[in-house]
mmCIF file of C-alpha atoms in Angstrom:
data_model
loop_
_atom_site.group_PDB
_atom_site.id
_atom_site.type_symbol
_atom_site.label_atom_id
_atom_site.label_comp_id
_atom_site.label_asym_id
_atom_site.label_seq_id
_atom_site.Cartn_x
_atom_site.Cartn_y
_atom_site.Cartn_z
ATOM 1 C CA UNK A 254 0.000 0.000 0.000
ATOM 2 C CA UNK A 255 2.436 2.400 -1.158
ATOM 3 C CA UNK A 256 0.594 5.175 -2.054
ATOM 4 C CA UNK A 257 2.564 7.999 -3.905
ATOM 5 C CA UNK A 258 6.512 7.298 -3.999
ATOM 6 C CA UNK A 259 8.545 10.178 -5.447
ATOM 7 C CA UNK A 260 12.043 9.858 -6.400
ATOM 8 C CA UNK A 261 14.945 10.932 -5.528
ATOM 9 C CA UNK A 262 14.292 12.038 -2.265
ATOM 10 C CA UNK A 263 17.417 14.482 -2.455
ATOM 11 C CA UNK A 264 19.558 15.861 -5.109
ATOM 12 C CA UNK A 265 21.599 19.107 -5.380
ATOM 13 C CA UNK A 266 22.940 20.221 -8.681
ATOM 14 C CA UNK A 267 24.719 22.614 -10.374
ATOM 15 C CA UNK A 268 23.464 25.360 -12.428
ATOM 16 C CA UNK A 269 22.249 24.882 -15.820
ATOM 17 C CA UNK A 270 22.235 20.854 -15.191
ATOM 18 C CA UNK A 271 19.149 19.206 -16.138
ATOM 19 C CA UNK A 272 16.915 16.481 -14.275
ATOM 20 C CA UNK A 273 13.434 14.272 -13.752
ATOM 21 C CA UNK A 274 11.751 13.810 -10.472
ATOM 22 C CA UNK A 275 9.524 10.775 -10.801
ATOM 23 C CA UNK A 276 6.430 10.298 -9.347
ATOM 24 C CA UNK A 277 4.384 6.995 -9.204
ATOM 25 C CA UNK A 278 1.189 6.407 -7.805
ATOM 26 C CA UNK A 279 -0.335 2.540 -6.979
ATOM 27 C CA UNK A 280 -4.271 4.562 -6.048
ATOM 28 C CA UNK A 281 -5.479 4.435 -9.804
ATOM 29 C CA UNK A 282 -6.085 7.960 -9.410
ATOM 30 C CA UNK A 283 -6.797 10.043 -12.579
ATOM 31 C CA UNK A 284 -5.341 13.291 -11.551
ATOM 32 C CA UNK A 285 -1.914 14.292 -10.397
ATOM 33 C CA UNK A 286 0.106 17.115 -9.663
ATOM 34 C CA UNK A 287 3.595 19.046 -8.980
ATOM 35 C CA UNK A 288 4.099 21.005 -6.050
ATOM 36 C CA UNK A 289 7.434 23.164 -4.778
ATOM 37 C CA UNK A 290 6.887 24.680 -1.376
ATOM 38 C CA UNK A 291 9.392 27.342 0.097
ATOM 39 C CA UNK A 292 9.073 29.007 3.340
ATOM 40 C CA UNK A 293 6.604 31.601 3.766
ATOM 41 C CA UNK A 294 5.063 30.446 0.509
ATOM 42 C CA UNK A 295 3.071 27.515 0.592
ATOM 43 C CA UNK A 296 2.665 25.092 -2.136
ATOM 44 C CA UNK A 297 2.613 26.404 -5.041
ATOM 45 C CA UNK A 298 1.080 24.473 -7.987
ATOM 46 C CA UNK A 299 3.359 24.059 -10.848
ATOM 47 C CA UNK A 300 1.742 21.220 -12.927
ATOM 48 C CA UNK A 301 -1.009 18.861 -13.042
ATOM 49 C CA UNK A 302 -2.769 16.363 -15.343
ATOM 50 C CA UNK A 303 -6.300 14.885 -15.514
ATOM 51 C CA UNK A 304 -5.721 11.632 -16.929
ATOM 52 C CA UNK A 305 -3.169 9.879 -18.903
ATOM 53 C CA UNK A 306 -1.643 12.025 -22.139
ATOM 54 C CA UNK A 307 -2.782 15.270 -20.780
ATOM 55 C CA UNK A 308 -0.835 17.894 -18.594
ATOM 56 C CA UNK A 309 -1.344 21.865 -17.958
ATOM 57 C CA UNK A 310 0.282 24.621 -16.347
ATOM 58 C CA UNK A 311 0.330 25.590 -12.805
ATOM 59 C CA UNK A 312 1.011 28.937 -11.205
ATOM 60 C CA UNK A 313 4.382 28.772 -11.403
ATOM 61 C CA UNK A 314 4.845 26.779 -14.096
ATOM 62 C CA UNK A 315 8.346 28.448 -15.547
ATOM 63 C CA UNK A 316 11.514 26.455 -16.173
ATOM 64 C CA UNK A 317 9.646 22.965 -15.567
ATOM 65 C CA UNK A 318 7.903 20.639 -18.046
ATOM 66 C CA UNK A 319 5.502 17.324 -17.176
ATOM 67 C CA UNK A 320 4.681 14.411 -18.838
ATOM 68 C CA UNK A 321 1.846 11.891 -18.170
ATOM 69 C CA UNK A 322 2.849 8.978 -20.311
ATOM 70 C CA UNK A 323 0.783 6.144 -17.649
ATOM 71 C CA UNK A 324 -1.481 7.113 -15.657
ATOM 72 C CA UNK A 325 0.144 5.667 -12.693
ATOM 73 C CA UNK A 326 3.132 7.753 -13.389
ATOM 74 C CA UNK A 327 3.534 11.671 -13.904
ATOM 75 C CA UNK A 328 7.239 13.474 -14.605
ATOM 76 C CA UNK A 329 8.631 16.598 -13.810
ATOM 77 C CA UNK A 330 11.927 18.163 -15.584
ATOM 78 C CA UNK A 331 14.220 21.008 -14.996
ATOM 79 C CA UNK A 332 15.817 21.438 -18.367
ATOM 80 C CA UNK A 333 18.487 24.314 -16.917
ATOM 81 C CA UNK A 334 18.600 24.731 -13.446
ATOM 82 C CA UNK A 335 18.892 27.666 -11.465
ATOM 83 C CA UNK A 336 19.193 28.453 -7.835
ATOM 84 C CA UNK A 337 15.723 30.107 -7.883
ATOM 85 C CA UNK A 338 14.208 26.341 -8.199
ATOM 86 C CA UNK A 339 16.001 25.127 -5.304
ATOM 87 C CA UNK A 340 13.017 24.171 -3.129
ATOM 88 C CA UNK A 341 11.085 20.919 -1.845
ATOM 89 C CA UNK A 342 8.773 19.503 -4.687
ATOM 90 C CA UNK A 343 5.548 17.270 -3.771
ATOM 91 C CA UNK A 344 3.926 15.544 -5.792
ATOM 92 C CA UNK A 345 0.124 14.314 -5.234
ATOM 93 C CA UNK A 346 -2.740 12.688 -6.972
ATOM 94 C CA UNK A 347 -6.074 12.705 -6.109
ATOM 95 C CA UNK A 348 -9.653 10.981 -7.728
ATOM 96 C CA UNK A 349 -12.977 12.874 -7.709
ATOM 97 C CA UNK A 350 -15.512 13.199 -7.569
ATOM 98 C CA UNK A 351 -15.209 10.121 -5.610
ATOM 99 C CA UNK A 352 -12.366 11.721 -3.370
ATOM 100 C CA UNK A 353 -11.451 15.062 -3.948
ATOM 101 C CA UNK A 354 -8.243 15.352 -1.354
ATOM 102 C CA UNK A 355 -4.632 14.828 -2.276
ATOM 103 C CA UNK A 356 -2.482 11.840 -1.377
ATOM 104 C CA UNK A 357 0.959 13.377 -0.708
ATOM 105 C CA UNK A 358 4.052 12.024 -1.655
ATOM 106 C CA UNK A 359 7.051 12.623 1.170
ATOM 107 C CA UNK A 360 8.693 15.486 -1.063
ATOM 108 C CA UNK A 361 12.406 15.759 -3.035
ATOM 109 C CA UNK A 362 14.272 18.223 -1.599
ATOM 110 C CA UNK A 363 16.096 19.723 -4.439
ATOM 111 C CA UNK A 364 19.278 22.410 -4.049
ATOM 112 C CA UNK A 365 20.876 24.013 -7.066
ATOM 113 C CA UNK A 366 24.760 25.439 -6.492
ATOM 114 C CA UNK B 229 -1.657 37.236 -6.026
ATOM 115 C CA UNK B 230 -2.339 34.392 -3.089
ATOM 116 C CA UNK B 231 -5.765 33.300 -3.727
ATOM 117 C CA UNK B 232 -5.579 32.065 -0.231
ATOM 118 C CA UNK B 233 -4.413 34.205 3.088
ATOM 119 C CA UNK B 234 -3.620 32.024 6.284
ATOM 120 C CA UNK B 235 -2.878 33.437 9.434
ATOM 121 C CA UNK B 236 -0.759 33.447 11.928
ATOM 122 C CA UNK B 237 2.466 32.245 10.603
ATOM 123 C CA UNK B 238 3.303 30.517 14.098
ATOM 124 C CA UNK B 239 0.965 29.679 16.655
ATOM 125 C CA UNK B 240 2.348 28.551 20.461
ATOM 126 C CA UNK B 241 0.049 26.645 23.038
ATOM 127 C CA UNK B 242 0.204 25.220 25.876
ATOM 128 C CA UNK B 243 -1.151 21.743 26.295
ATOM 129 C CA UNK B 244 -4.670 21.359 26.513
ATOM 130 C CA UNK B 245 -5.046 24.934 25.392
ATOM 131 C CA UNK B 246 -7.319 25.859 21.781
ATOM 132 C CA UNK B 247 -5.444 26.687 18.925
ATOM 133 C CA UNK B 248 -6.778 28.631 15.974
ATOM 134 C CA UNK B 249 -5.527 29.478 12.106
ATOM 135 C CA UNK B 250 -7.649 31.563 10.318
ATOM 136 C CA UNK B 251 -7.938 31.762 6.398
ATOM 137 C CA UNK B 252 -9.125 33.716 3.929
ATOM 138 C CA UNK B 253 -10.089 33.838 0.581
ATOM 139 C CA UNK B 254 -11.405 36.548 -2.212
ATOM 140 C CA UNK B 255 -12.544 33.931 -5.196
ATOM 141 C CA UNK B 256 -16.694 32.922 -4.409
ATOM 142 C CA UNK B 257 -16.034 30.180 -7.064
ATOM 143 C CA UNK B 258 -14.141 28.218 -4.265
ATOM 144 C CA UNK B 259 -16.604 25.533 -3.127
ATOM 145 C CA UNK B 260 -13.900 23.015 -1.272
ATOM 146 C CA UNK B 261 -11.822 24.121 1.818
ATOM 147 C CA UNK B 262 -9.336 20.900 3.137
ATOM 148 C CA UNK B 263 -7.214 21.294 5.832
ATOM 149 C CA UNK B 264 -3.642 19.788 5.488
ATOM 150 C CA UNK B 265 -1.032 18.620 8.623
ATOM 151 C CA UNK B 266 2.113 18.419 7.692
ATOM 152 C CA UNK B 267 5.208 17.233 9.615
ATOM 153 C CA UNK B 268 8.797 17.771 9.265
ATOM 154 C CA UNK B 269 9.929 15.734 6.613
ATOM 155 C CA UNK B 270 6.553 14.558 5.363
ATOM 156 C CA UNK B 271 3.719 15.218 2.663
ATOM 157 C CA UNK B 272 0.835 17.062 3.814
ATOM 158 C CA UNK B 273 -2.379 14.632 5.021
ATOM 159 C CA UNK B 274 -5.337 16.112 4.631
ATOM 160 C CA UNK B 275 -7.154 16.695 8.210
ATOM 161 C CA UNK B 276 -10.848 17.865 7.645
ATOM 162 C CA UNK B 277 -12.215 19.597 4.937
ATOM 163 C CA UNK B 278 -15.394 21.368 4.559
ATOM 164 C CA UNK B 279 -18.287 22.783 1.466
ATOM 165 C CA UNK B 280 -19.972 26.489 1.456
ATOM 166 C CA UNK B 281 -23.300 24.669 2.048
ATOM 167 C CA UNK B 282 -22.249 24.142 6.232
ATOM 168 C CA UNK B 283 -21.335 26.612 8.524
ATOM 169 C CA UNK B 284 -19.301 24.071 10.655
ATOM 170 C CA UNK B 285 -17.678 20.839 10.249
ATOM 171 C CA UNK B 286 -15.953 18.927 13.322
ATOM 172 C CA UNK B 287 -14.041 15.433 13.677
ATOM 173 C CA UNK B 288 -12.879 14.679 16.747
ATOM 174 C CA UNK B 289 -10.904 17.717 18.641
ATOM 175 C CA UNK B 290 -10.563 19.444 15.080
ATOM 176 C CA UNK B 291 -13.332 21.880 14.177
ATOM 177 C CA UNK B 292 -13.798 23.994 10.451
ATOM 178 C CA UNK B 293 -15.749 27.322 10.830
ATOM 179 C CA UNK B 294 -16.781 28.766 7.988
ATOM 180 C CA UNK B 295 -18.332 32.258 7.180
ATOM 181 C CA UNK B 296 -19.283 32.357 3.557
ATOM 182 C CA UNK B 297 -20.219 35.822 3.549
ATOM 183 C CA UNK B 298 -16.521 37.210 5.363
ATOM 184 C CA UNK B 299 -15.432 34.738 2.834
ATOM 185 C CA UNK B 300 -13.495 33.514 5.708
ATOM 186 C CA UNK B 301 -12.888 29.830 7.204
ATOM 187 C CA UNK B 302 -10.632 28.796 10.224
ATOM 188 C CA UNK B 303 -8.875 26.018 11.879
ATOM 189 C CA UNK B 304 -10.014 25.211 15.491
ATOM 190 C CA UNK B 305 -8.192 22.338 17.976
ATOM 191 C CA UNK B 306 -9.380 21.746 20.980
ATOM 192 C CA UNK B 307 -7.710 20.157 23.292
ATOM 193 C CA UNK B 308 -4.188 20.754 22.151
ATOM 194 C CA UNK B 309 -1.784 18.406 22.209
ATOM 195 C CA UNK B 310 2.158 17.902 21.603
ATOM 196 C CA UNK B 311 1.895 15.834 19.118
ATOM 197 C CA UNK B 312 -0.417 17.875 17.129
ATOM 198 C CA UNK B 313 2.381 19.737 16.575
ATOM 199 C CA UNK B 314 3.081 20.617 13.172
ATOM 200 C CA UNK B 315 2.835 22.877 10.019
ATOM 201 C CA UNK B 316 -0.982 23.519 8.462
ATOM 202 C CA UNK B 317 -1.957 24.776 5.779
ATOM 203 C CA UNK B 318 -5.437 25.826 4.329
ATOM 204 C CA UNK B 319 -6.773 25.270 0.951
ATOM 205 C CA UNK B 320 -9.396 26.385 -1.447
ATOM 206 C CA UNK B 321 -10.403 25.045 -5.035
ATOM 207 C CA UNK B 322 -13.048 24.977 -7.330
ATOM 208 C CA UNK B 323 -14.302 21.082 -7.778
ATOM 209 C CA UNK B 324 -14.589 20.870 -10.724
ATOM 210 C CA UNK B 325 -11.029 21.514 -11.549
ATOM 211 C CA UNK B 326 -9.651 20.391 -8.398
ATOM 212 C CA UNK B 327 -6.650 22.639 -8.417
ATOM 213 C CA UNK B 328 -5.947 23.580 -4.697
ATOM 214 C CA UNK B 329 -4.800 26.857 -3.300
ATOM 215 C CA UNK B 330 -2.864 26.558 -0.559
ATOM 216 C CA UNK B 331 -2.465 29.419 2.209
ATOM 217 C CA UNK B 332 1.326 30.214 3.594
ATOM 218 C CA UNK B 333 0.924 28.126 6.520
ATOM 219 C CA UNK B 334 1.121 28.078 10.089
ATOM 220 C CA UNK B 335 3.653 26.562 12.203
ATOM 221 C CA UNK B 336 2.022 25.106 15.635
ATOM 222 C CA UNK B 337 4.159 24.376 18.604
ATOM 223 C CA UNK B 338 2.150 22.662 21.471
ATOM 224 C CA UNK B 339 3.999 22.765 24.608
ATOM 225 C CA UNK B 340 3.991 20.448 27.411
#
């Protein structure tokens, strides 16, 4: 009963290096989503997807892409880095109308030098 | 723009004590408000959550008041404990999208 796993759980990397945080889900929940909280901020939604194939942007959307290839699994890249994206990302999935909270994963604390 | 304003930004009680975290919100399309917990080193769980149509919504020592027309909603805990301690944050969404909002959060310290 794993719920939603999201790998790594920590990375730091340099500026202008690229990556994918992975993010699988065992609920067979339809929608999913990226988080990146920072202190005094919140969560702040960057991406999400209704379904398999589909993604859209977030609020802070910038400098990340998605991809939704299974619906168990949902992708989020950092093409260049910068130190402005260093921050803890969450991702989360959730199923209405039969359930309309989130299932959290534990976060990926990312720091860019 | 924060579509969703949460205050205080830390919160100390003493055991046994009632702690409250307000939030508010300015879009009337809203029509879900969850409650998150979150501690260090975890994923927020969603506590209680609550729809425009009630005025109040409690499970166990955790109560949601909500004033549709302040366009307000808060966070009570009765009965404070230590291990309530923690980080919460409000949301708000519309359902049909199912996009949350979170608010800033508030960091609760429950002292012995």
């Amino acid at each position: 009963n794993a719920g939603v796993t999201q790998t790594p759980k920590f990375r730091v990397l340099k500026t202008g290096q690229s990556m994918t945080l992975l993010c699988a889900q065992d609920m067979n929940h339809e929608y999913m989503y990226w988080y990146r909280q920072d202190p005094g901020m919140g969560l702040r939604l960057i991406h999400y997807s209704v379904g398999e194939g589909t993604t859209a942007k977030g609020e802070v959307p910038d400098g990340y892409n998605v991809s939704r290839l299974k619906k168990q699994n949902f992708l989020l890249g950092l093409e260049s880095a910068a130190p402005s994206q260093t921050s803890v990302y969450f991702c989360a999935s959730s199923s209405p109308p039969e359930n309309y909270g989130y299932t959290f994963g534990s976060g990926t604390r990312l720091t860019v030098v | 723009q924060q579509q969703v304003k949460q205050s205080p930004q830390s919160l100390i009680v003493q055991k046994g004590g009632i702690s409250i975290i307000n939030c508010a919100y300015e879009n009337t399309a809203f029509d879900y408000f969850p409650w998150y917990q979150q501690f260090p080193g975890k994923g927020p769980a969603l506590l209680i959550a609550i729809r425009p149509d009630v005025s109040e919504k409690k499970e166990g020592r955790f109560t949601i008041s909500f004033n549709k027309s302040a366009k307000q909603f808060s966070l009570h805990i009765m009965d404070s404990q230590p291990g309530d301690s923690a980080t919460y944050f409000c949301a708000a969404s519309i359902q049909i999208f199912n996009k949350f909002y979170f608010g800033s959060g508030t960091k609760l310290n429950v002292k012995p």
